[in-house]
mmCIF file of C-alpha atoms and ligand atoms in Angstrom:
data_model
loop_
_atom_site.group_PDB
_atom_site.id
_atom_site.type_symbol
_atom_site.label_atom_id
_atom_site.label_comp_id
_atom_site.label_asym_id
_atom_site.label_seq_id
_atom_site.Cartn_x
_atom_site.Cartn_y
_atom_site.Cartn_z
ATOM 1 C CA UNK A 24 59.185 126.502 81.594
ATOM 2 C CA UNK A 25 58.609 130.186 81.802
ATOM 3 C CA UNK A 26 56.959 129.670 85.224
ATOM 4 C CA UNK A 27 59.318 127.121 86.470
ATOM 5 C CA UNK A 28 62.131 129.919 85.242
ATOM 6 C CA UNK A 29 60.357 132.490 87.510
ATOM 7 C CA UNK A 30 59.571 130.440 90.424
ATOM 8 C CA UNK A 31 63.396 129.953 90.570
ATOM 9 C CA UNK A 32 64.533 133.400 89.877
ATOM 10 C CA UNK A 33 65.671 134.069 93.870
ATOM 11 C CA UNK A 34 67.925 130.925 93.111
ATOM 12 C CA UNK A 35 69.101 131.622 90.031
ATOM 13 C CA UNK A 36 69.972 134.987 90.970
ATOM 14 C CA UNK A 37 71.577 134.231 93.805
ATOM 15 C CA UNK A 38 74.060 131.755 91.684
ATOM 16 C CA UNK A 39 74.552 133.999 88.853
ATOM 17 C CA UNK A 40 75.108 136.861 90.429
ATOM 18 C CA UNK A 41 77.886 135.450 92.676
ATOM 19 C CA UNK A 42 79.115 133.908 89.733
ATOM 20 C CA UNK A 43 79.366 136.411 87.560
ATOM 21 C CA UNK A 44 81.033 138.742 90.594
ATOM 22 C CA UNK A 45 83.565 135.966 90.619
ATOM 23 C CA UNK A 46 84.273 135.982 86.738
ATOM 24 C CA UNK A 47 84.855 139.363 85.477
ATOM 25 C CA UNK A 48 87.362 139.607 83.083
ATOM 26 C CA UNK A 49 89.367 137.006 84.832
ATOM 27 C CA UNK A 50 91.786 133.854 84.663
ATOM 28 C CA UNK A 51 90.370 131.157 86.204
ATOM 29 C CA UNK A 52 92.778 130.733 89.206
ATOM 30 C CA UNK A 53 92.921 128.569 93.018
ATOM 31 C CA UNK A 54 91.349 131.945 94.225
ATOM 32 C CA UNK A 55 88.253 132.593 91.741
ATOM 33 C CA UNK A 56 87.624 128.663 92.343
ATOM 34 C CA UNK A 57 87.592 129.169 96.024
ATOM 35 C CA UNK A 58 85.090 132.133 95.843
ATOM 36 C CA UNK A 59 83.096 129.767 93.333
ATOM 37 C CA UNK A 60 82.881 126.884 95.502
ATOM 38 C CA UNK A 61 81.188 129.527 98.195
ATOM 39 C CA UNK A 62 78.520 130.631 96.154
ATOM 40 C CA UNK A 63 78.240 127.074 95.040
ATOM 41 C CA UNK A 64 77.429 126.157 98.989
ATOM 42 C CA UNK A 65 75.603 129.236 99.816
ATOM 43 C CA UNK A 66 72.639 128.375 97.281
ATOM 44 C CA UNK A 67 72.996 125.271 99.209
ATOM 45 C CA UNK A 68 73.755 122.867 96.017
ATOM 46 C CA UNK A 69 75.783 120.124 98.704
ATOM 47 C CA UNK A 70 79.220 119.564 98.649
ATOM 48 C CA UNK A 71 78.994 116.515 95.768
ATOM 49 C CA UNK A 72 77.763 118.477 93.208
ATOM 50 C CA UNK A 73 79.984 121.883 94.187
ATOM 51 C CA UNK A 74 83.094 119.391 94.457
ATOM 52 C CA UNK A 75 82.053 118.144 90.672
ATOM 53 C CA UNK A 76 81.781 121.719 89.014
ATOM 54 C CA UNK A 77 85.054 123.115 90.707
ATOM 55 C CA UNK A 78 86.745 120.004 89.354
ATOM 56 C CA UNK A 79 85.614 120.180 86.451
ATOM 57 C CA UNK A 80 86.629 123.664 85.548
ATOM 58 C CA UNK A 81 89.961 123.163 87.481
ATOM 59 C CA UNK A 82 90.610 119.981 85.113
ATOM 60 C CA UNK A 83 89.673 121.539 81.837
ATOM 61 C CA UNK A 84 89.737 125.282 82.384
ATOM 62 C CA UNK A 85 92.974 126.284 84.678
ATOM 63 C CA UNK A 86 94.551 129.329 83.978
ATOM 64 C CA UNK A 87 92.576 130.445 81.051
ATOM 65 C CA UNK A 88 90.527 132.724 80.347
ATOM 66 C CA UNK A 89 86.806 131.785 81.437
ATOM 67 C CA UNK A 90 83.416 134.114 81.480
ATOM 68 C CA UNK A 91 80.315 133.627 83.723
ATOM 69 C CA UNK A 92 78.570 131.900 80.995
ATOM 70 C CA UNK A 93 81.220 128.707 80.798
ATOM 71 C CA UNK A 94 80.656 128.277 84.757
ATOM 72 C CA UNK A 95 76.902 128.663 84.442
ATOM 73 C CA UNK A 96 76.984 125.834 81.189
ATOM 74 C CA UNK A 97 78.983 123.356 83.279
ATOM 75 C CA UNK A 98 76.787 124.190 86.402
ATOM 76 C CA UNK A 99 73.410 123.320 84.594
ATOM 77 C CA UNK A 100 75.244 120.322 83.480
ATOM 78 C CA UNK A 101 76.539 119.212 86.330
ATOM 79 C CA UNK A 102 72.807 119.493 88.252
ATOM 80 C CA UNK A 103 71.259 118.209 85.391
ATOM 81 C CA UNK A 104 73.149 115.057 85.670
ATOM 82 C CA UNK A 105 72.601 114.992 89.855
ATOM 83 C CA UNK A 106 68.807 115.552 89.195
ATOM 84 C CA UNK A 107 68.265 112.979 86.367
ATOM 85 C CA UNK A 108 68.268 110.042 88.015
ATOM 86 C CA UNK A 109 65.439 111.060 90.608
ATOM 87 C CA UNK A 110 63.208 112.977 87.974
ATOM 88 C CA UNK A 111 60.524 110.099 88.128
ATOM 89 C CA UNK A 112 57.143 111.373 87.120
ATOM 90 C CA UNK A 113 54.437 109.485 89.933
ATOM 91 C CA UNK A 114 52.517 106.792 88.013
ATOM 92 C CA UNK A 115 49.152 105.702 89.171
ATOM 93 C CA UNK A 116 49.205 102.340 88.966
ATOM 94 C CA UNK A 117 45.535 101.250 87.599
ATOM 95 C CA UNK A 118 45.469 97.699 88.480
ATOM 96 C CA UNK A 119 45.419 99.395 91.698
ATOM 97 C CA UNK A 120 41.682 100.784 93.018
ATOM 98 C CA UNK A 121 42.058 102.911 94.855
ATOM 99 C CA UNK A 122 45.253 103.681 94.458
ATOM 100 C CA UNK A 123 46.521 104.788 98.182
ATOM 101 C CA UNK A 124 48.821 107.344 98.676
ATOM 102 C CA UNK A 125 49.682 108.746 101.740
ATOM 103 C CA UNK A 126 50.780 112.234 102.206
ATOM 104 C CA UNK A 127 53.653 113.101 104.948
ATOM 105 C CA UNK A 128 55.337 115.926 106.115
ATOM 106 C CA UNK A 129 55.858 118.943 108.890
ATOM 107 C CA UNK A 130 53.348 120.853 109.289
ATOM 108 C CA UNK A 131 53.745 123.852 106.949
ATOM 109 C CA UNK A 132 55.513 122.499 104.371
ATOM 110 C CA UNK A 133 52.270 122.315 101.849
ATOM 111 C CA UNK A 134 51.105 119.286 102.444
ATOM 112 C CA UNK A 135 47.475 119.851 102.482
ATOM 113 C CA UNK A 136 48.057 122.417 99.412
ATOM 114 C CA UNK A 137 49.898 119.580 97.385
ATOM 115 C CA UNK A 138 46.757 117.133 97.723
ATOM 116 C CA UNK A 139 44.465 119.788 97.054
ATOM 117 C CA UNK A 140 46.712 120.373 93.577
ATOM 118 C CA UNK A 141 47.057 116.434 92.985
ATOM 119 C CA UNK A 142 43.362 116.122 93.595
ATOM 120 C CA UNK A 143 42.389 118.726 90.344
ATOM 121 C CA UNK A 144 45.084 117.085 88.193
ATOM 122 C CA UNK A 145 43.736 113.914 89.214
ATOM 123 C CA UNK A 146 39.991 114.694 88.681
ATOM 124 C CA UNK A 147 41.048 116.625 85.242
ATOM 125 C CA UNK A 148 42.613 113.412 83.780
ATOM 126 C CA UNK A 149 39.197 111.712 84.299
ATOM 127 C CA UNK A 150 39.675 109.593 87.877
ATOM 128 C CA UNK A 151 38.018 109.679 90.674
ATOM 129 C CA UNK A 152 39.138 110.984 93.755
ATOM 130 C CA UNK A 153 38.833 110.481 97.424
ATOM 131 C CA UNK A 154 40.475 112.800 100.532
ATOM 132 C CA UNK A 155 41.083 111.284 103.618
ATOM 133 C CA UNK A 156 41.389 114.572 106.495
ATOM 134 C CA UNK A 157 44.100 112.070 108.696
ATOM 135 C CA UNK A 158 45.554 115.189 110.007
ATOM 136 C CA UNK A 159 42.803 114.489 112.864
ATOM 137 C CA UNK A 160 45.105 116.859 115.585
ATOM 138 C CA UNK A 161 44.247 119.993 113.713
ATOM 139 C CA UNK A 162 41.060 121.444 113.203
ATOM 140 C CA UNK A 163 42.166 124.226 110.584
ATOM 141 C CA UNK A 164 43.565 121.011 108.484
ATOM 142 C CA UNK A 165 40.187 119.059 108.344
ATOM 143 C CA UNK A 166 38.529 122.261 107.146
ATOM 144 C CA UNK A 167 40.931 123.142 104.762
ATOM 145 C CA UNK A 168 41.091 119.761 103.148
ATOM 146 C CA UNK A 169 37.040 120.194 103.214
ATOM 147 C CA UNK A 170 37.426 123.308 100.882
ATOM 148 C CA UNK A 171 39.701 121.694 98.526
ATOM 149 C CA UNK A 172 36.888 118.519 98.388
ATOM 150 C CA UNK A 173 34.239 120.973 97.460
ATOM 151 C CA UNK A 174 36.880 122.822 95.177
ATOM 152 C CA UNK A 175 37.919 119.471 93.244
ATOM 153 C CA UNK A 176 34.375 117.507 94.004
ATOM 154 C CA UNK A 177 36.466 114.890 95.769
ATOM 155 C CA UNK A 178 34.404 113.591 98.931
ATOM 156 C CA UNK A 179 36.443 114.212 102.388
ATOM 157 C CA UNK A 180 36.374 111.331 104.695
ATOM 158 C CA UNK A 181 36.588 113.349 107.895
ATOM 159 C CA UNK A 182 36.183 112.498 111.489
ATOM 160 C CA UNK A 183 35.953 115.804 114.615
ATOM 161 C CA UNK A 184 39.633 116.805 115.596
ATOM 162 C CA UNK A 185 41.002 114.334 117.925
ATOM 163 C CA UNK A 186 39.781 111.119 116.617
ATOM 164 C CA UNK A 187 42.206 108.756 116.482
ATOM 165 C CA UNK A 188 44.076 108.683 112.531
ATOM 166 C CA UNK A 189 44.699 105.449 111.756
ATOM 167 C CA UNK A 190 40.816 104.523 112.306
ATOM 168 C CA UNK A 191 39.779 107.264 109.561
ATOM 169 C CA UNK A 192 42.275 105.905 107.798
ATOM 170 C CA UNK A 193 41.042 102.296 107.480
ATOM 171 C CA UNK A 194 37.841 103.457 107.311
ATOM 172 C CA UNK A 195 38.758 105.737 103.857
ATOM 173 C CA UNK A 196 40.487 103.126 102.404
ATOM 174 C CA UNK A 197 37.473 100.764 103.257
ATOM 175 C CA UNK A 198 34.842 103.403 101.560
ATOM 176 C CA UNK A 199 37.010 104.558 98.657
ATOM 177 C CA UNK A 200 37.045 100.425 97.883
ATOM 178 C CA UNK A 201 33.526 99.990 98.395
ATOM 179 C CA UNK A 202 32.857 102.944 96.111
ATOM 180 C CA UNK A 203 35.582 102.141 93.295
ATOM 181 C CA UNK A 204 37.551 105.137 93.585
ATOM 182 C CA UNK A 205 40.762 105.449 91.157
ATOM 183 C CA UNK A 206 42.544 107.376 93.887
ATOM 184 C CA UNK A 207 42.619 107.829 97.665
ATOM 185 C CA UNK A 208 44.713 110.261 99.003
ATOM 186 C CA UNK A 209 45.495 110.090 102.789
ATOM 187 C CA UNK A 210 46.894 113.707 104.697
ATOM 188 C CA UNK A 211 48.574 113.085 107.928
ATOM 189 C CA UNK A 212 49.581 115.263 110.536
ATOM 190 C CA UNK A 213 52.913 117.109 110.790
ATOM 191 C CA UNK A 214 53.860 117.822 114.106
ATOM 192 C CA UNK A 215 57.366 117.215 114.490
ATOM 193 C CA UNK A 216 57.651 118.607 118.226
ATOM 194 C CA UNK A 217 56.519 115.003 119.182
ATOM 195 C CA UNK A 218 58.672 112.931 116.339
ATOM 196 C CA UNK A 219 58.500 109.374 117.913
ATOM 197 C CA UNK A 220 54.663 110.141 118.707
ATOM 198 C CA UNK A 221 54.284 110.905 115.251
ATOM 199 C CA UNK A 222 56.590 108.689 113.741
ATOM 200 C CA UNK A 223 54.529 105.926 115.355
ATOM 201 C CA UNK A 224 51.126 106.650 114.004
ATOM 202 C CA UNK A 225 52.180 107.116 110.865
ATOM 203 C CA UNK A 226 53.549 103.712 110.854
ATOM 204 C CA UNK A 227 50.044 102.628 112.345
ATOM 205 C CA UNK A 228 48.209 103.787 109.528
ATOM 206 C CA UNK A 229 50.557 101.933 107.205
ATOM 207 C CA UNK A 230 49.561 98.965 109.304
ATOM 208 C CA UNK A 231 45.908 99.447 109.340
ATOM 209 C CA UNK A 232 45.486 100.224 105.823
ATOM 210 C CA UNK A 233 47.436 97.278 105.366
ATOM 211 C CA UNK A 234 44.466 95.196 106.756
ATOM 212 C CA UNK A 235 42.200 96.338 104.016
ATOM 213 C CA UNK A 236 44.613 96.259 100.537
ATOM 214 C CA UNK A 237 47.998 94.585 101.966
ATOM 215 C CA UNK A 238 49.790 96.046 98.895
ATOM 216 C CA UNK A 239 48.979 99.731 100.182
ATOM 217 C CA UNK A 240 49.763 102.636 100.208
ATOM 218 C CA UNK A 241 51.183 102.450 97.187
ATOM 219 C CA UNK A 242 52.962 105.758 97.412
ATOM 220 C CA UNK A 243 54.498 107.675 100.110
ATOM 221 C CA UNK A 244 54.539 111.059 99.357
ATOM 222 C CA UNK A 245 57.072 113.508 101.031
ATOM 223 C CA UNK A 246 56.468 117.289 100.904
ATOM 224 C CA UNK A 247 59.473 119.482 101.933
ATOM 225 C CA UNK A 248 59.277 123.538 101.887
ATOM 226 C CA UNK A 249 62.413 124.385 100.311
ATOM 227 C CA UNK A 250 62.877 127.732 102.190
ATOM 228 C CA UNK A 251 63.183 125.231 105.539
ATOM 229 C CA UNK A 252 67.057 125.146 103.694
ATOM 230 C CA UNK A 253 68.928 122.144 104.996
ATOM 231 C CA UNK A 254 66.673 121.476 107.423
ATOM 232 C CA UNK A 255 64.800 119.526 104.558
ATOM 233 C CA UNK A 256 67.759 116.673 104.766
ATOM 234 C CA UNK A 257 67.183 116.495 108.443
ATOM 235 C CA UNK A 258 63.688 115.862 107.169
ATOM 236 C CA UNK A 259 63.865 113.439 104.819
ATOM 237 C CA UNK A 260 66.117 111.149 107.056
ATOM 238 C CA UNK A 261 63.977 111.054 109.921
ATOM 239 C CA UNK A 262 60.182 110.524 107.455
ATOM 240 C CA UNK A 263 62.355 108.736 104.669
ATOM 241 C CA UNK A 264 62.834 105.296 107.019
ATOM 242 C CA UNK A 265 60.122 104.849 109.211
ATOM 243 C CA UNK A 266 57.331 106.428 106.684
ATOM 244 C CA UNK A 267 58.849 103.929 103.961
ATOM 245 C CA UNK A 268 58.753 107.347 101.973
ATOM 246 C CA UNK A 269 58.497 106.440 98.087
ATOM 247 C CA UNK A 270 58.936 110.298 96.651
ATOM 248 C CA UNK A 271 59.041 113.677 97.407
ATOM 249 C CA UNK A 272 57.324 116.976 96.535
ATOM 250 C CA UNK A 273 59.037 120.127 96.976
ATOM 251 C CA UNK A 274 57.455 122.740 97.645
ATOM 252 C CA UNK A 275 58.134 126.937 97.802
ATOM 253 C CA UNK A 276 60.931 127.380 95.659
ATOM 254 C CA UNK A 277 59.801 130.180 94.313
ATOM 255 C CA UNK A 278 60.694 131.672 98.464
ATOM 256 C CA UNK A 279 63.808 130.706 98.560
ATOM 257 C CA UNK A 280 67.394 131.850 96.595
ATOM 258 C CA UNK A 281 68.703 128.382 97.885
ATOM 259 C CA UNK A 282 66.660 125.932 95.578
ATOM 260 C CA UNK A 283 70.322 124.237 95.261
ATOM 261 C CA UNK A 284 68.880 121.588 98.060
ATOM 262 C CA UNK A 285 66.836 119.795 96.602
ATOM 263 C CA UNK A 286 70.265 118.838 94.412
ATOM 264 C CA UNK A 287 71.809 118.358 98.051
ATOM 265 C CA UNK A 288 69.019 115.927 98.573
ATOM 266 C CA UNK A 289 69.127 114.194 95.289
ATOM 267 C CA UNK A 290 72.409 113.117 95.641
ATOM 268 C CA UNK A 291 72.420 112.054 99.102
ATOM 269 C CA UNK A 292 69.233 110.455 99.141
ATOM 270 C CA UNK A 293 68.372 108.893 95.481
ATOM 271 C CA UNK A 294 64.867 109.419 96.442
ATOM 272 C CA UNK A 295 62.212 109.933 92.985
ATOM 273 C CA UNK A 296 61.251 113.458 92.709
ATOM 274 C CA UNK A 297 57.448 113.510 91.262
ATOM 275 C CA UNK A 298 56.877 117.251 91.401
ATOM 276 C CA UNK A 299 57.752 120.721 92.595
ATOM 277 C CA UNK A 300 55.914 123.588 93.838
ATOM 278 C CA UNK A 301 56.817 127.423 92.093
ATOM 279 C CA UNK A 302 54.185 129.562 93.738
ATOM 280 C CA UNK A 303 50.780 129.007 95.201
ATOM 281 C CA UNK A 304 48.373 128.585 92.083
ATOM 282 C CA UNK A 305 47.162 125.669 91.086
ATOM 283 C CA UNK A 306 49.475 125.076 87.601
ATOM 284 C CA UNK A 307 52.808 126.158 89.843
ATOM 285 C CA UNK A 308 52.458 122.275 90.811
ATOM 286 C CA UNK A 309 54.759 121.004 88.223
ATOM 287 C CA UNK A 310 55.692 117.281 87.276
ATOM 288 C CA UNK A 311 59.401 117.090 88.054
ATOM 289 C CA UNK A 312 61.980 117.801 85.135
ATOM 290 C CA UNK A 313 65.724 117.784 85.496
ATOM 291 C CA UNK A 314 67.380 119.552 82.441
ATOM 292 C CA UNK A 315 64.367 122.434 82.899
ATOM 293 C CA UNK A 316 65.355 122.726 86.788
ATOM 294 C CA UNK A 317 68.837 122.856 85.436
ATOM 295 C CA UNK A 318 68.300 125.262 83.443
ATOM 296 C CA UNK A 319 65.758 127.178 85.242
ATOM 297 C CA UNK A 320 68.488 127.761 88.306
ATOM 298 C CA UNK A 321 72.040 128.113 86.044
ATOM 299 C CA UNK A 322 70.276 131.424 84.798
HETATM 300 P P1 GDP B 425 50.606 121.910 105.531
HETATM 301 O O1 GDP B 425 50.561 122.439 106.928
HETATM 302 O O2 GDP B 425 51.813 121.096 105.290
HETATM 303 O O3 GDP B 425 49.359 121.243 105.100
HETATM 304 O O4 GDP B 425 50.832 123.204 104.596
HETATM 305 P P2 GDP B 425 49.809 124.002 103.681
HETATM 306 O O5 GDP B 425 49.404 123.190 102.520
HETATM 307 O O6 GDP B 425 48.720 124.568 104.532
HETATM 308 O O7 GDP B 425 50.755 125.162 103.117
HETATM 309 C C1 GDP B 425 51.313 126.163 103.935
HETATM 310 C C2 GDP B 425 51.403 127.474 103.136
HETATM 311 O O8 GDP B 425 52.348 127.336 102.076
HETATM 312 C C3 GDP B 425 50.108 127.880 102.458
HETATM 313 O O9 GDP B 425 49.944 129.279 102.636
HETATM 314 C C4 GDP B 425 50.321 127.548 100.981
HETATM 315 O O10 GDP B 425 49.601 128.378 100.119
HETATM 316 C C5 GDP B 425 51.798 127.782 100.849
HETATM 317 N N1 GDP B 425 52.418 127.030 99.740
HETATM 318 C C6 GDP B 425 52.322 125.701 99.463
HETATM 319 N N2 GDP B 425 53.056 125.379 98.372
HETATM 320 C C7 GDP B 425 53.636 126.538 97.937
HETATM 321 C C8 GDP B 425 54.551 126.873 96.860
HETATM 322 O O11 GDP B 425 54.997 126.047 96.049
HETATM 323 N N3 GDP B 425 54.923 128.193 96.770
HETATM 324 C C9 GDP B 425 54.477 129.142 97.649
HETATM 325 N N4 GDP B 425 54.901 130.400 97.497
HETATM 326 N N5 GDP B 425 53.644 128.847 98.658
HETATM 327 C C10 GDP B 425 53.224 127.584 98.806
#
């Protein structure tokens, strides 16, 4: 929790300072709700869950006397209760082998990081682990996925930049099979200057894998840097439908004071969240909880 707490400090910060500049000393009146419900949208929290606090305190707190600490107890209840319902841990479905899960996202938003961090947690539970380099337009991607193979002894099925990604794919799916790998995970490319291009051979490689286990991939994994703001919702609706995205990993909270989206997203999306990203070491991957994020970013 303590590093969950720190990754989140810019957020929380950001929320409890405004709120406390809002309630010093001080009736709780249309005005200091107004000025709530802006620091409530600057950290980016949505308009749902801001709507839901303001009400709340105008129902059972108007025109009496209220201190930062009330607003910051119905705050972490009110995201608690947004973020419950997507706080689904990512299960690794055994009957499965290998079980496929393919990696989406822009590029930059930690996608190669995140499978580099599942890979070690996978490996240190005891499975076996395969990396599939399907982010075939970028050079620097193959290579980096390479170090994180030789850092988590996963083998890297790899092909030279510019082979075509749906081909490496089948063919990883096909080896980690033949070799009885617990877990294959699949990177993809993230270049969202050509969306329909991209958008397309992503949902080739579902295809193609498809041909060698037709119940895979059995996870689609979404990884959204949380500095990108609400540009992260604009993400998630244009990977979430044609990706068949089945959770998401957030990434770089600790770089942002508006952590509030990935509420925003919760609630407009109903997406699982499997885990979040505090900083860049290997344990600031963290399994998604939603009374710790609560209370992590309500101070
Ligand atoms: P990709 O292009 O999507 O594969 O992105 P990368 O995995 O290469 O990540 C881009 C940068 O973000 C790298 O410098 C990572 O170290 C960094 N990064 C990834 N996750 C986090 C995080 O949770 N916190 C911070 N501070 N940096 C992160």
């Amino acid at each position: 929790f303590q590093r969950l707490a720190s990754g989140l400090k810019r957020s929380s910060d950001q929320i409890t300072g405004g709120i406390t500049s809002v309630f010093t000393k001080r009736k709780l009146d249309a005005a200091t709700l107004d000025e709530l419900e802006d620091v409530l949208l600057q950290a980016d929290l949505g308009m749902d869950t801001t709507s839901a606090i303001v009400e709340t305190l105008r129902r059972d707190r108007f025109n009496r006397d209220i201190s930062g600490e009330d607003v910051r107890a119905v705050l972490s209840d009110e995201v608690g209760k947004a973020l419950t319902p997507v706080a689904r841990p990512l299960v690794i479905d055994t009957a499965h082998k290998p079980f496929v899960i393919l990696m989406v996202g822009v590029n930059g938003s930690g996608k190669t990081t995140t499978i580099g961090k599942l890979a070690q947690k996978f490996a240190a539970e005891g499975r076996t682990v395969m990396l599939a380099a399907g982010d075939t337009f970028r050079a620097a991607a193959i290579e980096q996925l390479e170090i994180w193979g030789r850092r988590t002894g996963a083998p890297v099925v790899a092909k030279p930049a510019g082979s075509d990604a749906s081909g490496l794919a089948f063919d990883a799916v096909t080896r980690a099979r033949a070799e009885g790998k617990d877990v294959l995970i699949i990177d993809t490319a993230g270049r969202l200057q050509n969306r329909d291009e991209l958008m397309s051979e992503l949902e080739k490689i579902i295809r193609v894998i498809r041909k060698v286990d037709p119940t895979a991939p059995h996870a689609v994994l979404l990884t959204l840097d949380a500095t990108t703001g609400q540009n992260a919702l604009n993400q998630v609706e244009i990977f979430g439908k044609r990706a068949g995205v089945t959770g998401l990993v957030m990434t770089k909270l600790d770089g942002t004071a508006r952590g509030g989206i990935l509420v925003a997203i919760a609630r407009r999306f109903g997406l699982p969240v499997h885990f979040i990203g505090v900083g860049e070491g290997v344990d600031d991957l963290q399994p998604f909880q939603a009374s710790d994020f609560a209370a992590a970013i309500a101070g």
